[in-house]
mmCIF file of C-alpha atoms and ligand atoms in Angstrom:
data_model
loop_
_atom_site.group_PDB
_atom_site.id
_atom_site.type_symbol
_atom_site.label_atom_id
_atom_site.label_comp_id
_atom_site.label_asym_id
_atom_site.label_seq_id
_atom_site.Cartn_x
_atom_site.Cartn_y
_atom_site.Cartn_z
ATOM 1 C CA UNK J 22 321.958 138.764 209.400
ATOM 2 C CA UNK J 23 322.960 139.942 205.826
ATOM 3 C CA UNK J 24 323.621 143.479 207.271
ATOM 4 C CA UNK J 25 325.721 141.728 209.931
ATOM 5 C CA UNK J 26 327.692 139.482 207.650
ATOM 6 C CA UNK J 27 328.752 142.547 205.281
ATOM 7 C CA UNK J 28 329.740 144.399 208.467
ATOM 8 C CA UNK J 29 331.962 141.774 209.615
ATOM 9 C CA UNK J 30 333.100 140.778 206.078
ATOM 10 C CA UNK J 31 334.341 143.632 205.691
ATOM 11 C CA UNK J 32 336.018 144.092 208.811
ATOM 12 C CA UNK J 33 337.480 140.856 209.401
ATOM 13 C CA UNK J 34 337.937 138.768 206.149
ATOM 14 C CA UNK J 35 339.554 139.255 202.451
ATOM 15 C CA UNK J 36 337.163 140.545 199.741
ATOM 16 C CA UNK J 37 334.829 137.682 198.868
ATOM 17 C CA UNK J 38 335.043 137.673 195.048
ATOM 18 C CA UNK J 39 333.231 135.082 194.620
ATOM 19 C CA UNK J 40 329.340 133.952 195.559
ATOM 20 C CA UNK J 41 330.700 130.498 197.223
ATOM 21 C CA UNK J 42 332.452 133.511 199.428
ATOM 22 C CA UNK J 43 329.585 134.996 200.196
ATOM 23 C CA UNK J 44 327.513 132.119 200.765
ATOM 24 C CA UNK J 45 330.950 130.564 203.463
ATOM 25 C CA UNK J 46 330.496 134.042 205.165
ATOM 26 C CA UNK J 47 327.198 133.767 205.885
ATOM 27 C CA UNK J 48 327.276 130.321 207.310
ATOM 28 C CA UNK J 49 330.667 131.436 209.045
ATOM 29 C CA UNK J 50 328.516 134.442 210.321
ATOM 30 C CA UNK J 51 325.823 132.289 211.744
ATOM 31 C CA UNK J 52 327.944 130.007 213.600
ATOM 32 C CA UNK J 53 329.512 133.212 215.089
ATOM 33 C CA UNK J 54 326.631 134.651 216.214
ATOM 34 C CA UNK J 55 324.931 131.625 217.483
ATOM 35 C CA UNK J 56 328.089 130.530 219.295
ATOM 36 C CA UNK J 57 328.331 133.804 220.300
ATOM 37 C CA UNK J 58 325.024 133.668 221.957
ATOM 38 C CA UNK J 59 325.215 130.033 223.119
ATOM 39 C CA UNK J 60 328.087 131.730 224.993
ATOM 40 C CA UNK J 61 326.245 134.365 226.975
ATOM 41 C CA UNK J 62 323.540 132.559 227.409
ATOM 42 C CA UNK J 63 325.580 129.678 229.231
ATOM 43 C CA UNK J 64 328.313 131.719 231.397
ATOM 44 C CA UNK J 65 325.919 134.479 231.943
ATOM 45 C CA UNK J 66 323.342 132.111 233.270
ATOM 46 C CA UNK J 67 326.220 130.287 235.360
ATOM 47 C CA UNK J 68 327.286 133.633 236.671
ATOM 48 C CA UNK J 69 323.382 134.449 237.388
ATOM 49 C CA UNK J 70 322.826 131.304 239.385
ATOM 50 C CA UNK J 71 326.352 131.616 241.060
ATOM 51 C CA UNK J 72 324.664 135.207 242.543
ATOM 52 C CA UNK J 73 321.437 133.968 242.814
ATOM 53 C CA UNK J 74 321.983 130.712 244.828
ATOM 54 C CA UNK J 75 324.643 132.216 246.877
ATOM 55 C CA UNK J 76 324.585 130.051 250.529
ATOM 56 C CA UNK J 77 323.667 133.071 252.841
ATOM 57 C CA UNK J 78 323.803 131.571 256.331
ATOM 58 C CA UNK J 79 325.563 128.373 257.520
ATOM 59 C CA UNK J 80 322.566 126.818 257.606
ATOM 60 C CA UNK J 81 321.347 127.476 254.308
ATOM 61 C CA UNK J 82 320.664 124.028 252.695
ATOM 62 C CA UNK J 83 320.124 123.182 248.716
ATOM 63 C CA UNK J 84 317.123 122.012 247.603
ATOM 64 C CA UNK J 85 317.857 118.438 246.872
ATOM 65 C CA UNK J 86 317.479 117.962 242.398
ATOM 66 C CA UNK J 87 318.080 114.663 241.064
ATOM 67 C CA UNK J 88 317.112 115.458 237.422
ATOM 68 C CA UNK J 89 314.703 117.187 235.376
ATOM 69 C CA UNK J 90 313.997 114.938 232.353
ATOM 70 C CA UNK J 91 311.998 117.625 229.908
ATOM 71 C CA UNK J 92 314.939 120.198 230.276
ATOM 72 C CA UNK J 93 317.719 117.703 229.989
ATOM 73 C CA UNK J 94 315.760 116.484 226.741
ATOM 74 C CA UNK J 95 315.819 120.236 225.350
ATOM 75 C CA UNK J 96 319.145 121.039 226.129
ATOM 76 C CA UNK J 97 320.389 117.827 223.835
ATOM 77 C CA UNK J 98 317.666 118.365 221.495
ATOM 78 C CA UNK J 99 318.024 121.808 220.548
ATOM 79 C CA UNK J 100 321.793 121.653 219.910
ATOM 80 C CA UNK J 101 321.117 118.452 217.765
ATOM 81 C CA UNK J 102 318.539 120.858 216.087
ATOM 82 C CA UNK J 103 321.066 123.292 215.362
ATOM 83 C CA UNK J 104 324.214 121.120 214.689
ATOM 84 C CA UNK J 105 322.178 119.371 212.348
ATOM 85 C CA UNK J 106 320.832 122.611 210.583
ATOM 86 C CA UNK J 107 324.793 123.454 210.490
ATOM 87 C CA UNK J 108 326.009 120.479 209.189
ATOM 88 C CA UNK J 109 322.841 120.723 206.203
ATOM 89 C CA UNK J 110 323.721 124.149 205.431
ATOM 90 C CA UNK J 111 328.304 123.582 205.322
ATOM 91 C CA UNK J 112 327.388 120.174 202.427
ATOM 92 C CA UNK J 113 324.712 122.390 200.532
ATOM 93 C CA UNK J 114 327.954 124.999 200.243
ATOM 94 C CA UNK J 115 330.689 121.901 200.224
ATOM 95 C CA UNK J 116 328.557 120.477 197.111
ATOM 96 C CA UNK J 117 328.847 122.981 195.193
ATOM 97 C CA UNK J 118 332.473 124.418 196.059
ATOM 98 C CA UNK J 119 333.411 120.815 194.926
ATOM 99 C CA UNK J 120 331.075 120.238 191.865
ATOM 100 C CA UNK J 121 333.302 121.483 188.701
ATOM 101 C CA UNK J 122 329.912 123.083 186.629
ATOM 102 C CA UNK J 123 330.068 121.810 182.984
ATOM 103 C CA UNK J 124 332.190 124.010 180.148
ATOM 104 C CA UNK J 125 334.599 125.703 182.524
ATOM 105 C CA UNK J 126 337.968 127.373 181.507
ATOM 106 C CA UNK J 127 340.733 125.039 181.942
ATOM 107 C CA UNK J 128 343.860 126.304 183.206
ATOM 108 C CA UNK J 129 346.765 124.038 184.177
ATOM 109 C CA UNK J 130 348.154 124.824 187.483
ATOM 110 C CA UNK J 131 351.881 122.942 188.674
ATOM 111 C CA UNK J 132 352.978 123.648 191.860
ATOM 112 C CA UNK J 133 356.456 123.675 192.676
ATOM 113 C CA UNK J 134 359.418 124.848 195.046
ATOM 114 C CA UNK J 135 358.655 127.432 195.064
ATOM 115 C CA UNK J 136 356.228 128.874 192.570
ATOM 116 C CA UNK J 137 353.211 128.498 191.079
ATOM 117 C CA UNK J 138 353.424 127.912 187.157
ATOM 118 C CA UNK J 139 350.617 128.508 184.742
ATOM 119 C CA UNK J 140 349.347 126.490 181.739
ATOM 120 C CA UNK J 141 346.526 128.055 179.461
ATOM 121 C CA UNK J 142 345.499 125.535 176.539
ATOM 122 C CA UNK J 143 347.112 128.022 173.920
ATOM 123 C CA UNK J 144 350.298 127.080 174.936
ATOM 124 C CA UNK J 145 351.098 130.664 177.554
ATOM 125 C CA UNK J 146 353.028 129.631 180.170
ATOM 126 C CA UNK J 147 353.174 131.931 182.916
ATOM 127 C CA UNK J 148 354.880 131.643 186.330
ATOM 128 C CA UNK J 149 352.690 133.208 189.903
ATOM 129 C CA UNK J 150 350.352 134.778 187.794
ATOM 130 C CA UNK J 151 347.062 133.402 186.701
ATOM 131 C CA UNK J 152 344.626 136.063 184.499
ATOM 132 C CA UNK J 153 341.471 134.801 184.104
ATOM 133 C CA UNK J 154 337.648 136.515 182.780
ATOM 134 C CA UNK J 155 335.338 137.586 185.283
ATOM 135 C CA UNK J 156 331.714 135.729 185.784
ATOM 136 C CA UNK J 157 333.723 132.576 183.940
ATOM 137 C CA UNK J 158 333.443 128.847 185.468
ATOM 138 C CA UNK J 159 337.631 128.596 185.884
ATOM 139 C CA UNK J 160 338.407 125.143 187.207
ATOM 140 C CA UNK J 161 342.023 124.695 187.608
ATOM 141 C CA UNK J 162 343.990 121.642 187.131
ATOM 142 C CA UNK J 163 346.948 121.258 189.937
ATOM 143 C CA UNK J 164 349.291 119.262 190.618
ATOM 144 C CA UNK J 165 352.722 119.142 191.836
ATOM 145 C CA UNK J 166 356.387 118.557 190.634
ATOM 146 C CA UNK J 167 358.041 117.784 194.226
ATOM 147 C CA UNK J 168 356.177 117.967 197.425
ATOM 148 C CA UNK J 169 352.745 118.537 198.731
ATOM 149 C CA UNK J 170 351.745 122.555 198.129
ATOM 150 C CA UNK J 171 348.154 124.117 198.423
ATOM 151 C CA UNK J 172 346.888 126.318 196.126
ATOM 152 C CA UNK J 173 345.086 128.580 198.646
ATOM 153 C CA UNK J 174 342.998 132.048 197.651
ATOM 154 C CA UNK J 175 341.805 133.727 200.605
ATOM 155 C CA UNK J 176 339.266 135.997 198.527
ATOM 156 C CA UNK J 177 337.408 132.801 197.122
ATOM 157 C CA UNK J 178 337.654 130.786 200.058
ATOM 158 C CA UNK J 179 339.036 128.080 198.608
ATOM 159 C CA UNK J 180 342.158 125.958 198.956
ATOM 160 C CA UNK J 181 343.357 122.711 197.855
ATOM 161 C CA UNK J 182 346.127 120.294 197.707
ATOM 162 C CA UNK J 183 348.341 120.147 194.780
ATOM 163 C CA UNK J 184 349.542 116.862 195.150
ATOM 164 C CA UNK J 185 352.839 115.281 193.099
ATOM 165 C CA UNK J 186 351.691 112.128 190.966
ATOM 166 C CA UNK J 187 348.007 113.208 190.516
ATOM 167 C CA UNK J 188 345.426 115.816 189.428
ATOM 168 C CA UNK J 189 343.120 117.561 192.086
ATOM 169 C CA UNK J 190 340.526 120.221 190.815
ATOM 170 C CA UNK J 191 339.768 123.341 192.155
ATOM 171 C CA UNK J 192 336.528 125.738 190.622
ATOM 172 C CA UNK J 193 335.354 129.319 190.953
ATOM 173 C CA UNK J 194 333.661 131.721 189.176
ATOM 174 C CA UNK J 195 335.285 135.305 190.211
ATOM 175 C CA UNK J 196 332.557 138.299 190.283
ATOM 176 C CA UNK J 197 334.878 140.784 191.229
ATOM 177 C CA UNK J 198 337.916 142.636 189.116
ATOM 178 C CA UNK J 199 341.044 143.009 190.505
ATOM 179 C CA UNK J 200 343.936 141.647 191.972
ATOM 180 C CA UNK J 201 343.774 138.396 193.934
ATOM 181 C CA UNK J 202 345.830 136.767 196.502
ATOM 182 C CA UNK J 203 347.547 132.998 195.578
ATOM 183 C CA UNK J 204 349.295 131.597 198.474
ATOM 184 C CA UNK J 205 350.560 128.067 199.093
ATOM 185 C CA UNK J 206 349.020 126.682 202.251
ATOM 186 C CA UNK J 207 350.849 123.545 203.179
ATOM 187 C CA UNK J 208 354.689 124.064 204.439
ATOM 188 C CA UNK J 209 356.734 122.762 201.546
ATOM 189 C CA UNK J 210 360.398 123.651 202.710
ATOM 190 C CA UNK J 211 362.549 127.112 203.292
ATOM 191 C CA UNK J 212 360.392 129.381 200.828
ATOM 192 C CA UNK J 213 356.999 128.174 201.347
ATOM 193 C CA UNK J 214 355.645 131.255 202.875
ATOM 194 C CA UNK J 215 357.800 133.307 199.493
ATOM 195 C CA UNK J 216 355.054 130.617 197.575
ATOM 196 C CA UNK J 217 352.617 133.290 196.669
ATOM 197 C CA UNK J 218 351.164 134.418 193.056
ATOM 198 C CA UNK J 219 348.984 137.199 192.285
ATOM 199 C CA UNK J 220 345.475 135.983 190.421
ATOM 200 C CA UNK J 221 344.008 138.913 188.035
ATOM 201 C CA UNK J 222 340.575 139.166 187.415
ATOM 202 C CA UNK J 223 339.641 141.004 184.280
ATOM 203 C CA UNK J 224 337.055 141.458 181.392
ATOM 204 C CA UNK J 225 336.602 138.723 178.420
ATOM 205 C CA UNK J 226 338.142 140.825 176.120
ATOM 206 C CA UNK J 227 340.937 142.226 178.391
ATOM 207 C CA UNK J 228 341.505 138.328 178.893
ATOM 208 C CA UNK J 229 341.552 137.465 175.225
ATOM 209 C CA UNK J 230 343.401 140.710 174.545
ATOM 210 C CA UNK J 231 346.553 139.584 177.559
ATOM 211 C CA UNK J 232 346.627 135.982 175.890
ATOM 212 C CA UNK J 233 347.317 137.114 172.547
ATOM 213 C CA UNK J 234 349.790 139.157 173.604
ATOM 214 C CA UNK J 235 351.399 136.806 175.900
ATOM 215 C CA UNK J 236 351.571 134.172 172.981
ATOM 216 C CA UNK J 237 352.973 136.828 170.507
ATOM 217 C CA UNK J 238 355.667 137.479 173.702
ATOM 218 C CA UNK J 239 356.772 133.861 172.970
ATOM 219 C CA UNK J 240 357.623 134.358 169.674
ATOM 220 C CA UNK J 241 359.741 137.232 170.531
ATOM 221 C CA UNK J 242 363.493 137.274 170.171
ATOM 222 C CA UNK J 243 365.453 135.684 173.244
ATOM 223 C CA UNK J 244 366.407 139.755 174.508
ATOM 224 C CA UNK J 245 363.336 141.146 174.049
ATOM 225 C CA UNK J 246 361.112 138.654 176.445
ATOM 226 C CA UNK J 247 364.234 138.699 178.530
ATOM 227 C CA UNK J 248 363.430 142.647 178.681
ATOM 228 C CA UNK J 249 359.491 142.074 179.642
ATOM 229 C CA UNK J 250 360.613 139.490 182.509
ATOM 230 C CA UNK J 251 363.018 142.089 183.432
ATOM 231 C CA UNK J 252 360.424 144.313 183.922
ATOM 232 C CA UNK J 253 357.519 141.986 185.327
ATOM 233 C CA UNK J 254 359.596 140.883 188.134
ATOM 234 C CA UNK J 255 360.633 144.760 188.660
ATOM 235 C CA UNK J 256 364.382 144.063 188.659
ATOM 236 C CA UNK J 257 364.665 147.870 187.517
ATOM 237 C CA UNK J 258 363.814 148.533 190.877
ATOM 238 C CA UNK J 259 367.159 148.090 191.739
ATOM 239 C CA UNK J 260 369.460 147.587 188.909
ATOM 240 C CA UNK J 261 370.191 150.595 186.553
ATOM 241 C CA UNK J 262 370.257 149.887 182.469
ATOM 242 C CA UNK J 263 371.217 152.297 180.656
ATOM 243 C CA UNK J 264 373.870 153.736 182.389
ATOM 244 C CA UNK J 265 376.647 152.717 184.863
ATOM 245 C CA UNK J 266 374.861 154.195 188.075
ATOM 246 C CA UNK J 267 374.337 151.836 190.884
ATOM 247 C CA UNK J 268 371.265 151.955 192.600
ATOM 248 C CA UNK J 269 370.251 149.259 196.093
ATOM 249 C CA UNK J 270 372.070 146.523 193.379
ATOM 250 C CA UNK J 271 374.905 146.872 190.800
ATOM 251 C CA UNK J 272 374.351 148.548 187.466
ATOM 252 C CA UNK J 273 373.708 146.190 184.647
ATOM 253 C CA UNK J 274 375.054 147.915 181.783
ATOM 254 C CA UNK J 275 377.654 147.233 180.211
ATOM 255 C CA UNK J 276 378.439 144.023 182.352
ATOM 256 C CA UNK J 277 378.797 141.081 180.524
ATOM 257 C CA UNK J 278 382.213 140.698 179.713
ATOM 258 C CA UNK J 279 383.539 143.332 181.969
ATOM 259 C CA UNK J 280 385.289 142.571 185.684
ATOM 260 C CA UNK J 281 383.810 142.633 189.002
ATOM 261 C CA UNK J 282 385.269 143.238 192.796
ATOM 262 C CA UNK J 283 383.774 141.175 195.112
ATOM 263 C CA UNK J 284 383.195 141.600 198.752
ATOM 264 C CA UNK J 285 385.763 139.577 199.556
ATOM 265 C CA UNK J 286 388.120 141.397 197.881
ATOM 266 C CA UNK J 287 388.397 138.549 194.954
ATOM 267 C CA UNK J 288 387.988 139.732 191.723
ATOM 268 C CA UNK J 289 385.468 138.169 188.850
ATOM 269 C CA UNK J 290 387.419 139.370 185.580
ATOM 270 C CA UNK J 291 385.227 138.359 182.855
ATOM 271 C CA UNK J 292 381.554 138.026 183.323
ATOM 272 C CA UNK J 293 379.981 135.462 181.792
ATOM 273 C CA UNK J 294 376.179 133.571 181.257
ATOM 274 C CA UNK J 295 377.221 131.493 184.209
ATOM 275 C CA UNK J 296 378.060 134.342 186.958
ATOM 276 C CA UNK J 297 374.504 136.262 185.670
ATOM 277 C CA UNK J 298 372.988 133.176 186.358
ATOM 278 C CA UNK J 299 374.532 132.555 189.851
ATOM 279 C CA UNK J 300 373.247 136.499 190.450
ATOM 280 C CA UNK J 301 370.209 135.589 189.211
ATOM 281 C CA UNK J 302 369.617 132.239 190.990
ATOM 282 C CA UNK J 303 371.493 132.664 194.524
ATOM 283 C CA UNK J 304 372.527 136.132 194.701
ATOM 284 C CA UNK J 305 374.079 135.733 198.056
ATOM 285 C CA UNK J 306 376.831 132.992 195.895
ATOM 286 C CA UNK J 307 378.811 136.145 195.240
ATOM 287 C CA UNK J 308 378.440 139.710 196.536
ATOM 288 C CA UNK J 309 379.749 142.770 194.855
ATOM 289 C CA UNK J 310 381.742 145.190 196.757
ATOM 290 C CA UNK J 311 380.054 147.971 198.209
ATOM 291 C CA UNK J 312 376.811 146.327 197.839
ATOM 292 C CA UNK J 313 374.766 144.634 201.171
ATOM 293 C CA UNK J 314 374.125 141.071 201.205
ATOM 294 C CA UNK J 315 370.828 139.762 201.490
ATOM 295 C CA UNK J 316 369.011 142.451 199.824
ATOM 296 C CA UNK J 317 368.201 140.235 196.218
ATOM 297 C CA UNK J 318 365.579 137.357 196.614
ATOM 298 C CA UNK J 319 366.438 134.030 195.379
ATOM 299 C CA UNK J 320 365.128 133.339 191.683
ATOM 300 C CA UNK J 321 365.920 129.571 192.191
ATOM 301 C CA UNK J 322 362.465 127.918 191.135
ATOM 302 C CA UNK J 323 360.633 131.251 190.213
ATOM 303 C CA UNK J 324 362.038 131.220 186.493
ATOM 304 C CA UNK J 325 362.216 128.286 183.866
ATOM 305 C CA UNK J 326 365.523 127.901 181.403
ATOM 306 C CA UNK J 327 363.913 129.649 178.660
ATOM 307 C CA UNK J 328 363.234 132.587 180.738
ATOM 308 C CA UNK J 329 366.832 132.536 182.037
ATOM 309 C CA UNK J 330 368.510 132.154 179.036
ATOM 310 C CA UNK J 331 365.760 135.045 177.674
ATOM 311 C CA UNK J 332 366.671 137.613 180.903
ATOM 312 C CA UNK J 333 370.790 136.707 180.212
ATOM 313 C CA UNK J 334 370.424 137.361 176.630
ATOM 314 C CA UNK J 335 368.588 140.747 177.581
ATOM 315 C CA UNK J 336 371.446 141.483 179.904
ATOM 316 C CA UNK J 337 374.227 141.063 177.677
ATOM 317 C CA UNK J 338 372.833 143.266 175.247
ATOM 318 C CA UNK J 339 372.911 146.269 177.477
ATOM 319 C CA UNK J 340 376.030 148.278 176.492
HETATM 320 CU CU1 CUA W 17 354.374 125.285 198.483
HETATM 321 CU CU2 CUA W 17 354.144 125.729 200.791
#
């Protein structure tokens, strides 16, 4: 069945990175199969005895069958059998999924609309991205600022509520490096399916190594974290820096305090923290000229003040 399971795993479901998503495969595998089986057994059997006891002549009378005790005995005994065998094996896995094992790496999970922030012990903050050491106990402490979200990742099968006004826990212990999948699985208003964060599996030391740096990176002057969240959330991609050309967005440099035509033919004549912030926030507020609408995604909820104020600062610098 192993053979089978790695097969399907492989065709069918995410990566299992973990051995609770192994161990939910092969279960999940089983009940597949056997299903699978119960299946032909049943309609190909109907479809046998449709053929088989086909009335041939007019006359052609059925044998008259009240019951048969011993086979109506095995056909409720041996599914009890196997639901039973099913229901043994799913708590054996549920047990564990649920059972936080002693000494595991506490991280501090908040869900909000719509993002996922981060909370190590050390004090790094980090928003949709959670780094954590491979072939560690993680258990994750969620909750929620607003509504009801669900901290879901596919690869681990496992997902659970973060719920406003209370903790919920969530464990694994990731056996695979690499890039992970975060999604929010309960629908929490316009963005929930934008509700996604990327979980990053890597060594001890490349995890002690990405802390350090990330609590040096808080230390930093306000323009030069505002430059490494400019370049995290890859708004180079579409805003030139160091010079005036425009790329899919306007150019950045030399902005702040400059004048801007808008699509509407209104003009913006000296650009200040609060219009960056409207661009940053609701880009649709105010289009430039000669630029589509649309294009920018909302930062509303994905960045906290000190990361604003950090990516303005940046901004305003670049002349
Ligand atoms: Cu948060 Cu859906």
């Amino acid at each position: 069945m192993f053979w089978l399971n790695a097969a399907y795993a492989q065709s069918f479901m995410p990566t299992a990175a973990t051995d609770i998503a192994g161990r939910v495969d092969n279960l999940y595998s089983f009940l597949l199969i056997s299903s699978a089986i119960s299946c032909a057994i049943l309609i190909g059997g109907m479809i046998f005895f449709v053929y088989k006891y086909k009335r041939k002549t007019d006359t052609d009378k059925t044998a008259y069958i009240t019951h048969n005790t011993f086979l109506e005995f095995l056909w409720s005994f041996i599914p009890l059998v196997i639901f039973l065998f099913v229901f043994a094996w799913g708590w054996l896995i549920y047990h564990d999924m649920r059972k936080v094992p002693d000494n595991a790496l506490e991280i501090h999970v908040v869900g909000k609309k719509w993002a996922w922030e981060v909370k190590y012990k050390s004090g790094v903050t980090t928003g949709n991205l959670i780094v954590v050491p491979v072939n560690r106990d993680v258990k994750l402490i969620l909750t929620s600022i607003d509504v009801i979200h669900s901290f879901y990742i596919p690869s681990f099968r496992i997902k659970q509520d973060a719920v406003p006004g209370r903790y919920t826990m969530l464990w694994f212990n990731a056996n695979k490096l690499g890039e992970f999948h975060v999604f929010c699985a309960e629908y929490c208003g316009t963005s929930h399916s934008g509700m996604m964060a990327t979980l990053k599996v890597v060594t001890q030391a490349e995890y002690e190594k990405w802390l350090e740096t990330e609590a040096q990176a808080s230390t930093l002057p306000l323009a030069a974290r505002g430059e490494k969240i400019f370049q995290a959330k890859a708004c180079a991609g579409c805003h030139s820096v160091a010079d005036k050309t425009p790329k899919v967005g306007p150019s950045l440099f030399g902005l702040f305090g400059a004048k801007e035509t808008l699509a509407d033919g209104s003009e913006v004549s000296n650009i200040d923290e609060n219009y960056i912030r409207e661009s940053i926030l609701n880009p649709n507020a105010k289009i430039v000229k000669g630029f589509p609408a649309g294009v920018m995604p909302a930062f509303q909820g994905q960045l906290n003040e000190t990361e604003l104020g950090a990516l303005i600062e940046y901004i305003k610098g670049l002349k």
